[in-house]
Coordinates of C-alpha atoms in Angstrom, one line a residue:
M126 CA -1.4 85.8 -13.1
T127 CA -1.8 87.9 -9.9
P128 CA 1.0 90.2 -8.6
R129 CA 1.5 87.8 -5.7
E130 CA 2.2 84.9 -8.0
T131 CA 4.7 87.0 -10.1
T132 CA 6.6 88.1 -7.0
P133 CA 9.6 85.8 -6.5
A134 CA 9.9 84.2 -3.0
L135 CA 12.4 85.8 -0.8
A136 CA 15.3 83.5 0.1
P137 CA 16.1 83.3 3.8
R138 CA 18.9 85.6 4.8
E139 CA 22.1 83.8 5.8
H140 CA 23.2 84.6 9.3
I141 CA 26.6 86.3 9.3
P142 CA 28.3 86.4 12.7
S143 CA 29.6 89.7 13.9
A144 CA 33.3 90.3 14.3
A145 CA 33.0 90.1 18.1
Q146 CA 31.2 86.8 17.9
A147 CA 33.7 85.4 15.4
R148 CA 36.5 86.4 17.8
R149 CA 34.8 84.7 20.7
T150 CA 34.2 81.5 18.7
A151 CA 37.9 81.4 17.6
Y152 CA 39.0 82.0 21.2
R153 CA 36.9 79.2 22.5
R154 CA 38.2 76.9 19.8
R155 CA 41.8 77.8 20.8
Q156 CA 41.0 77.2 24.5
T157 CA 39.5 73.8 23.7
I158 CA 42.6 72.7 21.8
Y159 CA 44.9 74.1 24.5
S160 CA 43.0 72.2 27.2
V161 CA 43.1 69.0 25.3
L162 CA 46.9 69.3 24.7
V163 CA 47.6 70.2 28.4
A164 CA 45.5 67.2 29.6
A165 CA 47.3 64.9 27.2
A166 CA 50.7 66.1 28.2
S167 CA 50.0 65.9 31.9
T168 CA 48.5 62.4 31.6
A169 CA 51.5 61.3 29.6
A170 CA 53.9 62.8 32.2
L171 CA 52.1 61.2 35.1
G172 CA 51.9 57.8 33.3
T173 CA 55.6 57.9 32.5
L174 CA 56.4 58.8 36.1
L175 CA 54.4 55.9 37.4
V176 CA 55.9 53.4 35.0
V177 CA 59.4 54.6 35.9
A178 CA 58.6 54.4 39.6
V179 CA 57.2 50.9 39.4
T180 CA 59.7 49.3 37.0
G181 CA 62.6 50.9 38.8
A182 CA 61.7 49.4 42.2
P183 CA 64.2 46.8 43.4
G184 CA 61.6 43.9 43.4
W185 CA 60.0 44.7 40.1
A186 CA 61.5 41.7 38.3
R187 CA 60.1 39.3 41.0
V188 CA 56.7 40.9 41.0
R189 CA 56.5 40.8 37.2
E190 CA 57.4 37.1 37.2
S191 CA 54.8 36.3 39.9
F192 CA 51.9 38.4 38.7
L193 CA 52.4 39.3 35.0
D194 CA 53.6 36.2 33.3
P195 CA 52.2 36.2 29.7
G196 CA 52.6 32.5 29.2
I197 CA 50.7 31.6 32.3
A198 CA 48.1 34.2 31.5
A199 CA 47.4 32.6 28.1
D200 CA 47.2 29.2 29.6
A201 CA 44.7 30.3 32.3
L202 CA 42.5 32.5 30.1
P203 CA 40.2 29.7 28.7
A204 CA 39.3 28.3 32.2
V205 CA 38.9 31.8 33.7
L206 CA 36.6 32.8 30.8
D207 CA 34.5 29.7 31.3
G208 CA 34.2 30.7 35.0
L209 CA 33.3 34.2 34.1
W210 CA 30.3 33.0 32.1
L211 CA 29.0 31.6 35.4
N212 CA 29.5 35.0 37.0
V213 CA 27.6 36.7 34.2
R214 CA 24.6 34.4 34.5
L215 CA 24.6 34.7 38.3
L216 CA 24.8 38.5 37.9
V217 CA 21.7 38.6 35.7
C218 CA 19.6 36.4 37.9
C219 CA 20.7 38.0 41.2
A220 CA 20.2 41.5 39.9
A221 CA 16.7 40.8 38.7
G222 CA 15.9 39.0 42.0
A223 CA 17.4 41.8 44.2
L224 CA 15.6 44.5 42.2
L225 CA 12.2 42.7 42.5
L226 CA 12.7 41.9 46.2
G227 CA 13.9 45.5 47.0
L228 CA 10.8 47.0 45.3
V229 CA 8.4 44.7 47.1
I230 CA 10.1 45.5 50.5
A231 CA 10.0 49.2 49.8
V232 CA 6.3 49.1 48.9
L233 CA 5.6 47.2 52.1
R234 CA 7.5 49.7 54.2
T235 CA 5.4 52.6 52.7
L236 CA 2.0 51.1 53.5
R237 CA -0.1 53.4 55.6
G238 CA -2.5 52.5 58.4
P239 CA -2.1 50.7 61.8
I240 CA -3.3 47.4 60.4
F241 CA -0.2 47.2 58.3
F242 CA 2.2 47.8 61.2
P243 CA 3.3 44.1 61.5
V244 CA 4.1 44.1 57.7
R245 CA 6.1 47.4 58.0
A246 CA 7.9 46.0 61.1
L247 CA 8.9 42.8 59.3
A248 CA 10.1 44.8 56.2
A249 CA 12.1 47.2 58.4
G250 CA 13.6 44.3 60.3
Y251 CA 14.7 42.7 57.1
T252 CA 16.4 45.8 55.8
Y253 CA 18.1 46.4 59.2
T254 CA 19.4 42.8 59.3
F255 CA 20.7 42.3 55.8
R256 CA 22.2 45.8 55.6
G257 CA 24.1 45.2 58.7
L258 CA 25.3 41.6 58.1
P259 CA 28.5 41.3 56.0
L260 CA 27.8 39.5 52.7
I261 CA 30.5 36.8 53.4
I262 CA 28.7 35.8 56.6
V263 CA 25.4 35.5 54.8
L264 CA 27.1 33.4 52.2
Y265 CA 28.6 31.0 54.8
L266 CA 25.2 30.7 56.6
L267 CA 23.3 29.8 53.5
T268 CA 25.9 27.7 51.6
L269 CA 27.4 25.9 54.6
G270 CA 24.8 26.1 57.4
V271 CA 21.5 25.5 55.5
P272 CA 22.7 22.3 53.7
G273 CA 23.5 20.9 57.1
L274 CA 19.8 20.7 57.9
R275 CA 19.6 17.9 55.3
L276 CA 16.1 19.0 54.2
R277 CA 14.5 17.2 51.2
G278 CA 14.7 19.2 48.0
M279 CA 17.6 21.2 49.1
P280 CA 18.8 23.5 46.2
S281 CA 22.4 23.4 45.0
V282 CA 25.2 25.5 46.7
L283 CA 25.2 27.8 43.6
V284 CA 21.5 28.6 44.1
L285 CA 22.0 29.2 47.8
G286 CA 24.9 31.5 47.1
G287 CA 22.8 33.4 44.6
L288 CA 20.0 33.6 47.3
A289 CA 22.5 35.1 49.7
L290 CA 23.4 37.8 47.2
V291 CA 19.7 38.5 46.5
L292 CA 18.9 38.8 50.2
T293 CA 21.8 41.1 51.0
Y294 CA 21.4 43.4 48.0
G295 CA 17.7 43.4 48.3
G296 CA 18.0 45.2 51.6
Y297 CA 20.1 48.0 50.1
L298 CA 17.9 48.3 47.0
A299 CA 14.8 48.4 49.2
E300 CA 16.0 51.6 50.9
V301 CA 16.9 53.1 47.5
F302 CA 13.4 52.4 46.2
R303 CA 11.8 53.7 49.4
A304 CA 13.7 57.0 49.1
G305 CA 12.4 57.3 45.6
I306 CA 8.8 56.6 46.6
E307 CA 8.9 59.1 49.5
S308 CA 10.4 61.7 47.2
V309 CA 7.1 61.9 45.2
H310 CA 5.1 64.8 46.6
P311 CA 2.0 63.7 48.6
S312 CA -0.2 66.1 46.5
Q313 CA 0.2 63.7 43.6
L314 CA -1.1 60.8 45.6
A315 CA -4.1 63.0 46.7
A316 CA -4.7 64.1 43.1
A317 CA -4.7 60.5 41.9
R318 CA -7.0 59.3 44.7
S319 CA -9.4 62.2 43.9
L320 CA -9.6 61.0 40.3
G321 CA -10.9 57.6 41.6
L322 CA -7.7 55.6 41.5
T323 CA -7.2 53.0 44.1
Y324 CA -4.0 52.9 46.2
R325 CA -2.6 50.1 44.1
Q326 CA -3.4 51.9 40.9
T327 CA -1.9 55.1 42.3
M328 CA 1.4 53.3 43.1
R329 CA 1.5 51.6 39.8
H330 CA 0.7 54.5 37.5
V331 CA 1.7 57.6 39.4
V332 CA 4.2 56.9 42.1
L333 CA 6.5 54.0 41.0
P334 CA 7.2 55.4 37.5
Q335 CA 8.5 58.6 39.0
A336 CA 10.3 56.9 41.9
V337 CA 12.2 54.5 39.7
R338 CA 13.2 57.3 37.3
R339 CA 14.6 59.4 40.1
V340 CA 16.6 56.6 41.8
A341 CA 17.9 55.0 38.6
P342 CA 21.5 56.1 39.1
P343 CA 21.9 54.7 42.6
L344 CA 20.2 51.5 41.5
L345 CA 22.7 51.0 38.8
N346 CA 25.5 51.8 41.2
D347 CA 24.3 48.9 43.4
V348 CA 24.2 46.6 40.3
V349 CA 27.8 47.5 39.6
A350 CA 28.7 46.6 43.1
L351 CA 26.8 43.3 42.8
Q352 CA 28.8 42.6 39.6
K353 CA 31.9 42.5 41.7
D354 CA 30.5 40.6 44.7
V355 CA 29.2 37.7 42.6
G356 CA 32.8 36.5 42.6
L357 CA 32.4 35.8 46.4
V358 CA 30.2 32.8 45.5
S359 CA 33.5 31.0 44.8
L360 CA 34.0 30.7 48.6
A361 CA 31.2 28.1 48.6
G362 CA 32.8 26.0 45.9
P363 CA 31.3 26.8 42.5
I364 CA 34.0 27.2 39.8
D365 CA 33.6 30.8 38.6
A366 CA 36.3 33.1 37.3
V367 CA 37.8 33.6 40.8
R368 CA 37.8 29.8 41.6
A369 CA 39.3 29.0 38.2
A370 CA 42.0 31.5 38.8
Q371 CA 42.6 30.0 42.3
I372 CA 42.9 26.5 40.8
A373 CA 45.4 27.7 38.1
T374 CA 47.4 29.5 40.8
A375 CA 47.6 26.4 42.9
Q376 CA 48.9 24.5 39.8
T377 CA 51.5 27.0 38.8
F378 CA 52.3 28.7 42.1
N379 CA 51.9 32.0 40.2
Y380 CA 49.4 34.7 40.8
T381 CA 49.0 35.8 37.2
P382 CA 45.6 34.0 36.8
Y383 CA 44.2 36.3 39.5
I384 CA 45.3 39.3 37.4
V385 CA 43.5 37.8 34.4
A386 CA 40.3 37.4 36.4
G387 CA 40.6 40.9 37.6
V388 CA 41.0 42.3 34.1
L389 CA 38.0 40.4 32.9
F390 CA 35.9 41.7 35.8
V391 CA 36.9 45.2 34.9
L392 CA 36.1 44.7 31.3
L393 CA 32.7 43.3 32.3
A394 CA 32.0 46.3 34.6
I395 CA 32.9 49.0 32.0
P396 CA 29.6 48.9 30.1
L397 CA 27.6 49.0 33.4
I398 CA 29.7 51.9 34.6
A399 CA 29.3 53.7 31.3
V400 CA 25.5 53.3 31.4
T401 CA 25.4 54.4 35.1
D402 CA 27.4 57.6 34.2
W403 CA 25.1 58.3 31.3
V404 CA 21.9 57.9 33.3
T405 CA 23.3 60.0 36.1
L406 CA 24.3 62.8 33.7
R407 CA 20.9 62.6 32.0
S408 CA 19.1 62.8 35.4
A409 CA 21.2 65.8 36.4
R410 CA 20.4 67.6 33.2
R411 CA 16.7 66.9 33.5
Q412 CA 16.6 68.2 37.1
S413 CA 18.5 71.4 36.0
G414 CA 16.2 71.9 33.1
G415 CA 19.0 71.6 30.5

């Protein structure tokens, strides 16, 4: 047995913090606890003040009866939930369509060369038009005006309403995508072309992955906004959550069903908002090198 084999392995030395470091750690822990307690106390005080101010108003009893009736809320909940399922399906389809349309328009606007000028002009005209038109006007034009043409194979009002949402939000998303594409440094395009990649391959493998990653937070913000605006399709007649609440309100002469629909929309938006905040924070950390 060699001397190396007989020598016992040295155990790793345990790190023992110094007295100054221990004091700093204890101070930070006390400050964290103190901050949490102060935040909780201030939140409780503000909440109590708001509750007292609202419930102490002279007309609070009438407002509670007209907007916060538990019995009417329970009766309207099933119909509003059924309508919300229509909103969820419409959101998924319209979000996918608007993202795809926005990406195509953004790519068309970034084409180079004088031969593509008509394409760029049409894409720019589309974004200017639908970013300037109010959504409600687009909805009325497509759901009330287009069916008046009496064309064969006319889609349903729900499809036309979804198309209005896709066209409107596609204009906003196109500008977001275009900003991401133009944020990629031109040297990367030149390097990709020098390696033999075509323009289409360069956009697919080099530019678009970086562009989408950079503009993910604003894209998700627009999806959150779309989640709210899908309720406007009820203006054309489909029975979604908002229309179901309107029907229940007309039957009971009470506005509580609208509150039920609003709460359901908020609950539906919370996961999207949480994902948006997480992606935004992750993007900020990546850019700062953290």
